[in-house]
Amino acid sequence: MASSYSSIEETKRILDLLLGSFPGDEDSLPTQVRSRREHVTFKAHRDLPYFPIPLKETETTSALKALEAAAAAALGDLKAGKESTRLITIDHEKTTAFLFQAYLATVGGLGKLDPEVKKLLKDTDLLQAQSDPYRRMSANLYKTKRQGEYYHIHGSLEASTTLSMIGLEPFRPDLGTHEAISRTIETAVMRFTVEQLEEMNAANKQAGVPALKHEDFIKTPHGQVAAKLSPWAVSPLETSSPPSPLPNTGDSRPLSGIKVLELCRIIAGPTITRILGEYGATVLKITSPKLSDVPFFQVDGNMGKHAADLDLKTPEGREAFEKLLDEVDIVVDGYRPGAFDRLGYGPHALSERAAKRGKGIVYINENCFGYEGEWAHRAGWQQIADCVTGVAWEQGRFMGLSEPVVPPFPISDYGTGCMGAVAALIGLLHRTTRGGSWHGKVSLLQYDMLLFKVGLHTDEVQERLRTLMGPGFLALRHDNSVDQISGLALREMRQRFPEFFTREDLTDWWYADKYKADVRAVNPVAEIEGLEIGFQRASRPNGSDDPTWDFSSNGDIHRRVASGLPVS
C-alpha cells in the first residue's frame, strides 16, 4: 500500500515548530540562525522512517540538524568576514545513521555487539558494571509489587549500590543466562512498590525512576514544569567581556582554532563535542582515571578529539586543568548536577575567571532531568529519561503490549547531543558578536518532551514499521536488555534496508594510532556550501593523550578524504 506520509514534509513542519518554540528569545535562537530557514534543503533516498519506533526521531533530529547547520553557517560568515546565502543540505539517511552511530562504528572490523571487540578496547569498565552480565542488568526495567507498575533501576557504572539496595549480592557468577539474571533481579524488585523504590533510590543517590505513561508524567509537578520549557536555553553568564572574533586560521572550517574542553562520559555529552569537532574545533576530553566509562562508546564518541586523564581532586590535577582553562573557549559538562560547582569549576566560577582574562566562555550543561522542577537534582541516563517521560510506554504500545519497553538504540542521547551542539554554536555566535560569557542548558528529558510535542507517527506509518520488523522484534518484553533490543532491531534493519547499510558516504574510515587498528565512524550529517566539515583525527581511548592544547603529534591516517563544497 502506498503511503501518503513524507518524512521530508514532516521535517519541514517540525523545523517550523522549532522556530516558533522560542517566542521573543533572541538568546536561545537568534535571528542570524532563524533567517537561514529558506536556505535549508532536506533529502532522502527513502522518504519514510527506518527505526521501529512510534516517535518521529529522524524527522525531529533532521530539523535540529538544520538549526545546528544554520548556526555553523552564521559562524562561517563571521569568520569569512562577509554574509552569504550558503545552502544547507540535511540528508535523512545521514541523520538516521547519526542516531545510532555507536552501532555502526567498528574498530578492527568489530562492532559494539561483537564479543571479540573487547580485546581491542581499553578497559575503562573499572567496576565491571558493563562486562559482567549480572551487574549490567542492574540497569534495566522490571515489574514492581503492584501489577501494571514498572521501575527502571539503574546502577549507573557502579552496580553494587543498586543491587544491595534491593537485597542482592554484588556478584552472581552462578547465573549463566539472561533469563536467570532477569528472573533473579525482577523477583527482588517485585518485593517493593514504586513509592518504596523511589525512597530507596533517593536515600542511595541512585538513578532509577518509575516508568510513567506520558499522560501521567505531565501531571507530575516536574512534568508540569518541563511542559512549559523550550527545548534548550542559552543565557548570559556575564556581559563585561568584549566581543571575541573567531580565530583567523585561513581555512574553511567554521570552528578552527576554537578550544573545547569536554567533561563528559558515555554518549550525550561526548556527542555535543564530537559535533563541534566536525566543524573544526580542537576538542580535549578530560576524564578521571578513577571513574568508569563504557569502553566501546569511546570508539565512536572520541572521534576527532584528544583524550587525557586528570584527577581534579589533587593539586597536580587542578594545576594542569587550570592551565587548560586559561585558553578554553567552550566547556561542556555532562556530569551529575552540581558536580563541577562543588569542585569550583561550575559555569559561574568559570565565567568570572573568563571576565578577568577579558575573553568570555561558553559553558554547556547537559543532564537528564533539566534545570527546573523538583527532580532537577536527580542523576539519570537515556533509559531513565525515556522511562519517566513515557517514551518506553509508547514503545510498548507500538509493539502491541500493555507494558513499557525501552526503545532500541540510545537515540535520545544523540538527539540531546545535537541540541547541545546547537546551544554551543549559538553561545559562540553571541560571544563573537555581543561579547560576554554564555550558558547553554540541554537535557535528555527536554529532547523527549520535544518528541511528544511533535507527535507520534500515524497509525498507518506505525503499522508499516511493525510489519517490516517481524515477529521476533515484537516478541521482546520490558525486561529484555538494551543490547538485546538494539541487537535484534539492528539485525532486522540490516535485512530490510540493505541499501542503507551499504551506502559508502554514511561512514568514514581512519587508521587510529591509539587503537592500532582501523576505525569506522559515522560521517557528519550536515553539508554547508563553502564550509569544510569532517574530522581532523581518528578516535582514541580515554586517557590516551597529555592534558595539553598541543595536538601536533598525530599518527592517525585518513583512509577516505572528506570534501567541502565550494561557494558558487
Coordinates of C-alpha atoms in Angstrom, one line a residue:
M1 CA 0.0 0.0 0.0
A2 CA 1.4 3.4 -1.0
S3 CA 1.9 5.8 1.9
S4 CA 0.8 9.4 1.9
Y5 CA 3.4 10.2 4.6
S6 CA 6.6 12.1 3.8
S7 CA 9.4 12.3 6.2
I8 CA 10.8 15.3 4.4
E9 CA 7.5 17.2 4.6
E10 CA 7.1 16.3 8.3
T11 CA 10.7 17.5 9.0
K12 CA 9.8 20.9 7.4
R13 CA 6.8 21.1 9.7
I14 CA 8.9 20.3 12.7
L15 CA 11.6 22.8 11.8
D16 CA 8.9 25.5 11.6
L17 CA 7.6 24.3 15.0
L18 CA 11.1 24.6 16.5
L19 CA 11.4 28.1 15.0
G20 CA 8.2 29.0 16.9
S21 CA 9.3 27.4 20.2
F22 CA 11.4 30.4 21.4
P23 CA 9.0 33.4 21.2
G24 CA 10.9 36.6 21.8
D25 CA 14.0 34.7 22.9
E26 CA 16.9 36.0 20.8
D27 CA 19.4 34.5 23.2
S28 CA 18.3 30.9 22.7
L29 CA 17.5 31.2 18.9
P30 CA 18.8 34.4 17.4
T31 CA 17.7 35.9 14.1
Q32 CA 21.1 35.0 12.5
V33 CA 20.0 31.4 12.8
R34 CA 16.3 31.7 12.2
S35 CA 16.8 33.7 9.0
R36 CA 18.6 30.8 7.2
R37 CA 15.4 28.7 7.1
E38 CA 14.9 29.4 3.4
H39 CA 18.3 28.1 2.6
V40 CA 17.7 24.6 4.1
T41 CA 17.0 21.6 1.9
F42 CA 16.1 18.1 3.1
K43 CA 16.7 15.0 1.0
A44 CA 16.1 11.3 1.4
H45 CA 16.5 8.0 -0.5
R46 CA 13.6 6.6 1.4
D47 CA 11.1 9.2 2.3
L48 CA 9.9 7.2 5.3
P49 CA 11.4 6.3 8.7
Y50 CA 13.7 3.4 9.3
F51 CA 13.5 2.9 13.1
P52 CA 10.9 0.5 14.6
I53 CA 9.8 3.3 17.0
P54 CA 6.5 5.2 17.1
L55 CA 8.1 8.6 17.7
K56 CA 9.4 10.8 14.9
E57 CA 13.1 10.5 15.8
T58 CA 14.7 11.1 12.4
E59 CA 12.4 13.8 11.4
T60 CA 12.9 15.7 14.7
T61 CA 16.6 15.4 14.7
S62 CA 16.9 16.3 11.0
A63 CA 15.1 19.6 11.9
L64 CA 17.6 20.1 14.8
K65 CA 20.4 19.4 12.4
A66 CA 19.2 22.1 10.2
L67 CA 19.4 24.6 13.1
E68 CA 22.8 23.3 14.0
A69 CA 24.0 23.8 10.4
A70 CA 22.4 27.3 10.3
A71 CA 24.3 28.3 13.4
A72 CA 27.5 26.9 11.9
A73 CA 26.9 28.8 8.7
A74 CA 26.4 32.0 10.6
L75 CA 29.8 31.5 12.3
G76 CA 31.3 30.6 8.9
D77 CA 30.1 34.0 7.6
L78 CA 31.6 35.8 10.6
K79 CA 34.9 34.0 10.1
A80 CA 34.9 34.9 6.4
G81 CA 34.0 38.5 7.1
K82 CA 31.0 38.6 4.8
E83 CA 27.4 37.5 4.7
S84 CA 26.3 34.7 2.3
T85 CA 23.3 32.6 1.4
R86 CA 25.1 29.3 2.0
L87 CA 22.9 26.4 1.0
I88 CA 22.4 23.8 3.8
T89 CA 21.5 20.2 3.0
I90 CA 20.4 17.7 5.5
D91 CA 20.2 14.0 4.4
H92 CA 17.7 11.8 6.3
E93 CA 19.8 8.7 5.9
K94 CA 22.8 10.5 7.5
T95 CA 20.5 11.7 10.3
T96 CA 19.3 8.1 10.8
A97 CA 22.9 6.9 10.9
F98 CA 23.8 9.7 13.4
L99 CA 21.0 8.5 15.8
F100 CA 22.6 5.0 16.3
Q101 CA 26.1 5.7 15.3
A102 CA 27.7 3.6 18.0
Y103 CA 26.0 0.6 16.5
L104 CA 27.5 1.4 13.1
A105 CA 31.0 2.1 14.4
T106 CA 33.7 -0.6 14.2
V107 CA 37.3 -0.9 15.4
G108 CA 39.5 -3.5 13.8
G109 CA 36.4 -4.6 11.8
L110 CA 34.4 -5.4 15.0
G111 CA 31.3 -3.7 16.2
K112 CA 29.7 -3.0 19.6
L113 CA 27.9 -6.3 19.8
D114 CA 30.9 -8.5 18.8
P115 CA 32.2 -10.3 21.8
E116 CA 35.8 -10.3 20.4
V117 CA 35.9 -6.5 20.3
K118 CA 36.9 -6.2 24.0
K119 CA 40.4 -7.3 23.2
L120 CA 40.9 -4.1 21.1
L121 CA 39.5 -1.7 23.8
K122 CA 41.0 -0.1 26.8
D123 CA 39.2 -1.5 29.9
T124 CA 37.6 1.6 31.5
D125 CA 34.8 -0.5 33.0
L126 CA 36.6 -0.3 36.3
L127 CA 33.8 -1.8 38.4
Q128 CA 32.6 -4.5 35.9
A129 CA 29.2 -2.8 35.6
Q130 CA 29.3 -3.4 31.8
S131 CA 31.4 -6.5 31.4
D132 CA 29.6 -8.7 34.0
P133 CA 26.2 -9.6 32.6
Y134 CA 24.6 -9.8 36.1
R135 CA 25.9 -6.4 37.1
R136 CA 24.9 -4.9 33.8
M137 CA 21.3 -5.9 34.4
S138 CA 21.3 -3.6 37.5
A139 CA 20.4 -1.0 34.9
N140 CA 17.1 -2.4 33.5
L141 CA 13.3 -2.2 33.6
Y142 CA 11.4 -4.5 35.9
K143 CA 7.9 -5.2 37.3
T144 CA 7.2 -3.9 40.8
K145 CA 4.9 -5.1 43.7
R146 CA 1.8 -3.6 42.1
Q147 CA 0.5 -5.1 38.9
G148 CA 1.0 -2.8 35.9
E149 CA 3.6 -0.7 37.5
Y150 CA 7.3 -0.8 36.4
Y151 CA 10.5 0.7 37.7
H152 CA 13.8 1.2 35.9
I153 CA 16.6 0.6 38.4
H154 CA 19.9 2.0 37.3
G155 CA 23.2 1.1 38.9
S156 CA 25.0 3.5 36.5
L157 CA 28.6 2.4 36.1
E158 CA 28.9 1.0 39.6
A159 CA 26.1 -1.6 40.1
S160 CA 26.8 -2.7 43.6
T161 CA 24.8 0.0 45.4
T162 CA 21.6 -0.6 43.4
L163 CA 21.9 -4.4 43.8
S164 CA 22.5 -4.1 47.5
M165 CA 19.6 -1.6 47.8
I166 CA 17.2 -4.4 46.6
G167 CA 18.8 -7.0 48.7
L168 CA 21.0 -8.8 46.2
E169 CA 24.7 -9.7 46.2
P170 CA 27.1 -7.6 44.1
F171 CA 28.3 -10.6 42.1
R172 CA 26.4 -13.7 41.0
P173 CA 28.8 -15.8 38.7
D174 CA 26.4 -18.7 39.1
L175 CA 23.7 -17.1 37.0
G176 CA 24.7 -18.1 33.5
T177 CA 21.8 -16.9 31.3
H178 CA 19.9 -13.7 30.7
E179 CA 16.7 -15.4 31.8
A180 CA 18.2 -16.4 35.1
I181 CA 19.7 -13.0 35.8
S182 CA 16.5 -11.2 34.8
R183 CA 14.3 -13.5 36.9
T184 CA 16.6 -13.1 40.0
I185 CA 16.7 -9.3 39.8
E186 CA 13.0 -8.9 38.9
T187 CA 12.0 -11.1 41.8
A188 CA 13.9 -8.8 44.1
V189 CA 12.4 -5.6 42.6
M190 CA 8.9 -7.0 42.9
R191 CA 9.2 -7.0 46.6
F192 CA 8.8 -3.2 46.6
T193 CA 6.2 -0.7 45.4
V194 CA 7.2 2.2 43.2
E195 CA 7.0 4.5 46.2
Q196 CA 9.3 2.3 48.2
L197 CA 11.8 2.1 45.4
E198 CA 11.7 5.9 45.0
E199 CA 12.6 6.3 48.7
M200 CA 15.4 3.8 48.5
N201 CA 16.6 5.3 45.3
A202 CA 16.8 8.8 46.8
A203 CA 18.5 7.5 50.0
N204 CA 21.2 5.7 48.0
K205 CA 21.5 8.5 45.4
Q206 CA 20.8 6.1 42.5
A207 CA 19.4 7.0 39.1
G208 CA 16.2 4.8 39.0
V209 CA 12.7 6.0 38.0
P210 CA 9.2 4.7 37.6
A211 CA 8.2 4.0 34.1
L212 CA 5.3 6.5 33.6
K213 CA 2.9 7.0 30.7
H214 CA 3.3 10.4 29.1
E215 CA -0.2 11.4 30.2
D216 CA 0.8 10.7 33.8
F217 CA 4.2 12.3 33.6
I218 CA 2.9 15.7 32.5
K219 CA 0.6 15.6 35.6
T220 CA 3.5 15.4 38.0
P221 CA 5.0 18.6 39.3
H222 CA 8.2 18.1 37.4
G223 CA 6.3 17.2 34.2
Q224 CA 4.2 20.4 34.5
V225 CA 7.3 22.5 34.7
A226 CA 9.0 20.6 31.8
A227 CA 6.0 21.1 29.6
K228 CA 6.4 24.9 29.7
L229 CA 10.0 25.0 28.8
S230 CA 11.7 25.4 25.4
P231 CA 13.9 22.5 24.1
W232 CA 17.1 24.3 25.1
A233 CA 18.1 27.5 26.7
V234 CA 21.0 29.9 26.2
S235 CA 21.5 32.9 28.6
P236 CA 24.3 35.3 29.5
L237 CA 26.6 34.5 32.4
E238 CA 28.5 37.8 32.3
T239 CA 28.4 40.8 30.0
S240 CA 31.6 42.6 30.7
S241 CA 33.9 40.7 28.3
P242 CA 34.2 42.3 24.8
P243 CA 33.2 40.5 21.6
S244 CA 35.8 37.9 20.7
P245 CA 36.4 37.4 17.0
L246 CA 36.8 33.8 15.7
P247 CA 40.4 32.8 15.1
N248 CA 41.9 33.6 11.7
T249 CA 43.1 30.2 10.7
G250 CA 43.0 30.6 6.9
D251 CA 40.7 27.6 6.3
S252 CA 37.0 26.9 5.7
R253 CA 36.2 25.1 9.0
P254 CA 34.0 27.5 11.0
L255 CA 35.3 26.4 14.4
S256 CA 39.0 26.1 13.6
G257 CA 41.1 27.4 16.5
I258 CA 38.2 27.2 19.0
K259 CA 39.3 25.2 22.0
V260 CA 36.7 22.9 23.6
L261 CA 37.0 21.1 27.0
E262 CA 34.8 18.0 27.3
L263 CA 33.9 17.0 30.8
C264 CA 31.6 14.1 30.0
R265 CA 31.1 10.3 29.8
I266 CA 29.0 7.9 27.8
I267 CA 27.0 9.4 24.9
A268 CA 25.0 12.6 25.1
G269 CA 27.8 15.0 26.3
P270 CA 30.5 13.4 24.1
T271 CA 28.1 13.8 21.1
I272 CA 28.0 17.6 21.7
T273 CA 31.8 17.9 21.4
R274 CA 32.0 15.3 18.6
I275 CA 29.8 17.6 16.5
L276 CA 31.9 20.7 17.4
G277 CA 34.9 18.7 16.3
E278 CA 33.2 18.0 13.0
Y279 CA 33.1 21.8 12.4
G280 CA 36.8 22.1 13.2
A281 CA 37.1 22.7 16.9
T282 CA 40.0 21.5 18.9
V283 CA 38.4 19.1 21.4
L284 CA 40.1 17.8 24.5
K285 CA 38.2 15.3 26.6
I286 CA 39.2 15.2 30.3
T287 CA 38.2 12.1 32.4
S288 CA 39.2 11.0 35.8
P289 CA 41.3 7.8 35.9
K290 CA 39.2 6.8 38.9
L291 CA 35.8 6.9 37.1
S292 CA 34.4 4.2 34.9
D293 CA 33.3 4.7 31.3
V294 CA 31.8 2.4 28.7
P295 CA 34.8 1.2 26.6
F296 CA 33.1 0.8 23.1
F297 CA 31.3 4.2 23.2
Q298 CA 34.8 5.8 23.1
V299 CA 35.4 4.3 19.6
D300 CA 32.7 6.5 18.2
G301 CA 32.3 9.2 20.8
N302 CA 36.0 10.2 20.8
M303 CA 36.3 10.7 17.1
G304 CA 38.3 13.9 16.2
K305 CA 39.4 14.5 19.8
H306 CA 42.4 14.2 22.1
A307 CA 41.6 12.4 25.4
A308 CA 43.5 12.9 28.7
D309 CA 43.1 11.8 32.3
L310 CA 43.2 14.3 35.2
D311 CA 42.2 13.9 38.8
L312 CA 40.7 17.3 39.8
K313 CA 40.7 16.3 43.5
T314 CA 44.6 16.5 43.5
P315 CA 46.7 19.7 43.5
E316 CA 48.6 18.4 40.4
G317 CA 45.4 17.7 38.5
R318 CA 43.9 21.1 39.4
E319 CA 47.0 22.9 38.3
A320 CA 47.0 21.2 34.9
F321 CA 43.3 21.8 34.5
E322 CA 43.6 25.5 35.2
K323 CA 46.3 25.8 32.6
L324 CA 43.8 24.4 30.1
L325 CA 41.1 26.9 31.3
D326 CA 43.4 29.8 30.5
E327 CA 42.8 29.2 26.8
V328 CA 39.4 27.5 26.6
D329 CA 36.5 28.8 24.6
I330 CA 33.8 26.2 25.2
V331 CA 33.3 23.9 28.2
V332 CA 30.8 21.0 28.0
D333 CA 29.8 19.5 31.4
G334 CA 27.8 16.3 31.3
Y335 CA 28.2 15.1 34.9
R336 CA 25.7 14.9 37.8
P337 CA 24.1 18.3 38.5
G338 CA 26.4 20.4 40.7
A339 CA 29.5 18.1 40.4
F340 CA 31.8 20.8 38.9
D341 CA 30.3 23.5 41.1
R342 CA 31.5 21.6 44.1
L343 CA 35.0 21.5 42.6
G344 CA 35.0 25.2 41.9
Y345 CA 34.7 24.8 38.2
G346 CA 31.0 25.4 37.5
P347 CA 29.6 27.9 35.0
H348 CA 29.6 30.9 37.3
A349 CA 33.1 30.3 38.6
L350 CA 34.4 29.9 35.1
S351 CA 32.6 32.9 33.7
E352 CA 34.2 35.0 36.5
R353 CA 37.6 33.6 35.5
A354 CA 36.8 34.4 31.9
A355 CA 35.8 38.0 32.7
K356 CA 39.1 38.5 34.4
R357 CA 41.1 37.4 31.4
G358 CA 38.9 39.6 29.2
K359 CA 37.6 36.9 26.9
G360 CA 34.3 35.1 27.6
I361 CA 33.5 31.4 27.5
V362 CA 30.6 29.3 26.5
Y363 CA 29.5 26.8 29.2
I364 CA 27.2 24.0 28.2
N365 CA 25.4 21.8 30.8
E366 CA 23.9 18.5 29.7
N367 CA 21.9 16.4 32.2
C368 CA 18.9 14.1 32.4
F369 CA 16.1 15.9 34.2
G370 CA 16.7 19.6 33.2
Y371 CA 17.3 22.6 35.5
E372 CA 13.9 23.5 36.8
G373 CA 11.4 21.4 38.8
E374 CA 11.7 19.1 41.8
W375 CA 13.7 16.4 40.0
A376 CA 16.3 18.8 38.6
H377 CA 18.9 17.5 41.1
R378 CA 18.5 13.8 40.1
A379 CA 21.0 11.9 38.2
G380 CA 20.0 9.9 35.1
W381 CA 20.8 8.4 31.7
Q382 CA 19.0 7.9 28.4
Q383 CA 16.9 5.0 29.6
I384 CA 15.8 7.0 32.7
A385 CA 14.5 9.9 30.6
D386 CA 12.8 7.5 28.2
C387 CA 11.1 5.7 31.0
V388 CA 10.0 8.7 33.1
T389 CA 8.6 10.8 30.2
G390 CA 6.6 8.0 28.6
V391 CA 8.8 7.0 25.7
A392 CA 9.1 3.5 26.9
W393 CA 5.3 3.1 27.3
E394 CA 4.8 4.3 23.8
Q395 CA 7.3 1.8 22.5
G396 CA 5.4 -1.0 24.3
R397 CA 2.1 0.2 22.9
F398 CA 3.7 0.3 19.4
M399 CA 4.7 -3.3 19.9
G400 CA 1.1 -4.3 20.8
L401 CA 1.9 -4.7 24.6
S402 CA 0.4 -3.4 27.8
E403 CA 3.8 -2.8 29.3
P404 CA 6.7 -0.4 28.7
V405 CA 9.8 -1.4 26.6
V406 CA 12.9 0.7 26.3
P407 CA 13.3 1.6 22.6
P408 CA 16.2 0.3 20.6
F409 CA 19.4 2.4 20.4
P410 CA 20.4 5.3 22.6
I411 CA 18.6 7.7 20.3
S412 CA 17.6 10.3 23.0
D413 CA 21.3 10.6 23.8
Y414 CA 22.2 11.6 20.2
G415 CA 19.2 13.9 19.8
T416 CA 20.2 15.6 23.1
G417 CA 23.8 15.8 21.9
C418 CA 22.6 17.7 18.8
M419 CA 20.6 20.1 20.9
G420 CA 23.7 20.7 23.0
A421 CA 25.7 21.4 19.9
V422 CA 23.1 23.9 18.7
A423 CA 23.3 25.7 22.1
A424 CA 27.1 25.7 22.0
L425 CA 27.2 27.2 18.5
I426 CA 24.6 29.8 19.4
G427 CA 26.6 30.7 22.6
L428 CA 29.7 31.1 20.5
L429 CA 27.8 33.2 18.0
H430 CA 26.8 35.6 20.8
R431 CA 30.3 35.7 22.2
T432 CA 31.6 36.6 18.8
T433 CA 29.1 39.3 18.1
R434 CA 28.0 40.6 21.5
G435 CA 30.8 39.5 23.9
G436 CA 30.3 38.1 27.4
S437 CA 30.1 34.5 28.5
W438 CA 27.1 32.3 27.7
H439 CA 25.4 29.4 29.4
G440 CA 23.6 26.7 27.4
K441 CA 21.4 24.1 29.0
V442 CA 20.1 20.9 27.5
S443 CA 18.6 17.7 28.9
L444 CA 17.6 14.2 27.8
L445 CA 14.1 14.9 29.3
Q446 CA 13.6 18.0 27.1
Y447 CA 14.5 16.1 24.0
D448 CA 11.9 13.5 24.8
M449 CA 9.4 16.3 25.6
L450 CA 10.1 17.7 22.1
L451 CA 9.3 14.3 20.6
F452 CA 5.9 14.3 22.3
K453 CA 5.3 17.9 21.2
V454 CA 6.0 16.8 17.6
G455 CA 3.6 13.9 18.0
L456 CA 3.6 10.2 17.2
H457 CA 3.7 8.6 13.8
T458 CA 0.3 8.0 12.3
D459 CA -1.3 4.5 12.7
E460 CA -0.5 3.8 9.1
V461 CA 3.2 4.5 9.4
Q462 CA 3.4 2.6 12.7
E463 CA 1.8 -0.4 11.1
R464 CA 4.2 -0.4 8.2
L465 CA 7.2 -0.2 10.7
R466 CA 5.8 -3.1 12.7
T467 CA 5.3 -5.2 9.6
L468 CA 8.9 -4.6 8.5
M469 CA 10.3 -5.7 11.8
G470 CA 8.5 -9.0 12.0
P471 CA 7.5 -11.3 14.9
G472 CA 10.9 -11.6 16.5
F473 CA 11.2 -7.9 17.4
L474 CA 7.6 -7.8 18.5
A475 CA 8.3 -10.7 20.9
L476 CA 10.6 -8.5 23.0
R477 CA 9.4 -7.5 26.5
H478 CA 10.1 -5.0 29.3
D479 CA 12.9 -6.9 30.8
N480 CA 15.0 -7.5 27.7
S481 CA 18.3 -5.7 27.9
V482 CA 19.2 -2.7 25.8
D483 CA 21.7 -4.7 23.8
Q484 CA 19.1 -7.4 23.2
I485 CA 16.5 -4.9 21.9
S486 CA 19.0 -2.9 19.9
G487 CA 20.8 -6.0 18.5
L488 CA 17.5 -7.5 17.2
A489 CA 16.4 -4.2 15.8
L490 CA 19.8 -3.8 14.1
R491 CA 19.6 -7.3 12.6
E492 CA 16.1 -6.7 11.2
M493 CA 17.0 -3.3 9.8
R494 CA 20.0 -4.8 8.0
Q495 CA 17.8 -7.4 6.4
R496 CA 15.0 -4.9 5.4
F497 CA 17.2 -2.0 4.3
P498 CA 20.4 -3.4 2.8
E499 CA 20.9 -0.3 0.6
F500 CA 21.1 1.8 3.8
F501 CA 23.9 -0.2 5.3
T502 CA 26.0 -0.3 2.0
R503 CA 25.9 3.5 1.4
E504 CA 29.6 4.4 1.5
D505 CA 29.1 8.1 2.2
L506 CA 27.4 7.4 5.6
T507 CA 30.7 6.4 7.2
D508 CA 34.4 7.4 7.3
W509 CA 37.5 5.2 7.7
W510 CA 40.6 6.0 9.6
Y511 CA 43.6 4.2 10.9
A512 CA 43.5 5.1 14.6
D513 CA 47.0 5.1 16.0
K514 CA 45.9 4.8 19.7
Y515 CA 43.8 1.7 18.9
K516 CA 46.4 0.3 16.5
A517 CA 43.5 -0.6 14.2
D518 CA 41.2 0.8 11.5
V519 CA 38.2 2.6 12.9
R520 CA 34.9 3.1 11.0
A521 CA 32.7 6.0 12.2
V522 CA 29.6 7.8 11.0
N523 CA 30.1 10.9 9.0
P524 CA 28.7 14.3 9.8
V525 CA 25.1 14.9 8.8
A526 CA 25.1 18.5 7.5
E527 CA 26.5 19.8 4.3
I528 CA 27.0 23.6 4.2
E529 CA 28.0 25.3 0.9
G530 CA 31.6 26.6 1.1
L531 CA 32.4 25.1 4.5
E532 CA 34.6 22.0 5.2
I533 CA 33.0 19.6 7.7
G534 CA 34.8 16.5 8.9
F535 CA 37.2 15.0 11.3
Q536 CA 40.9 16.0 11.6
R537 CA 41.9 12.9 13.5
A538 CA 40.7 9.5 14.4
S539 CA 39.4 8.1 17.7
R540 CA 41.3 7.0 20.8
P541 CA 40.5 5.5 24.2
N542 CA 40.1 7.8 27.2
G543 CA 43.4 8.9 28.8
S544 CA 45.5 8.4 25.6
D545 CA 47.0 11.9 25.4
D546 CA 48.7 14.5 27.5
P547 CA 46.4 17.3 29.0
T548 CA 47.6 20.0 26.7
W549 CA 46.3 22.0 23.8
D550 CA 49.3 20.9 21.7
F551 CA 47.7 18.5 19.2
S552 CA 50.6 18.4 16.8
S553 CA 51.6 14.8 17.2
N554 CA 49.2 12.5 15.3
G555 CA 49.8 9.0 13.9
D556 CA 46.3 8.7 12.6
I557 CA 45.8 8.1 8.8
H558 CA 42.6 9.1 7.0
R559 CA 41.6 6.3 4.6
R560 CA 38.9 8.4 2.9
V561 CA 39.2 12.1 2.1
A562 CA 36.3 14.3 3.2
S563 CA 35.4 17.1 0.8
G564 CA 34.0 20.6 1.2
L565 CA 31.5 22.2 -1.2
P566 CA 32.6 25.5 -2.9
V567 CA 30.5 28.6 -2.7
S568 CA 29.0 29.4 -6.1

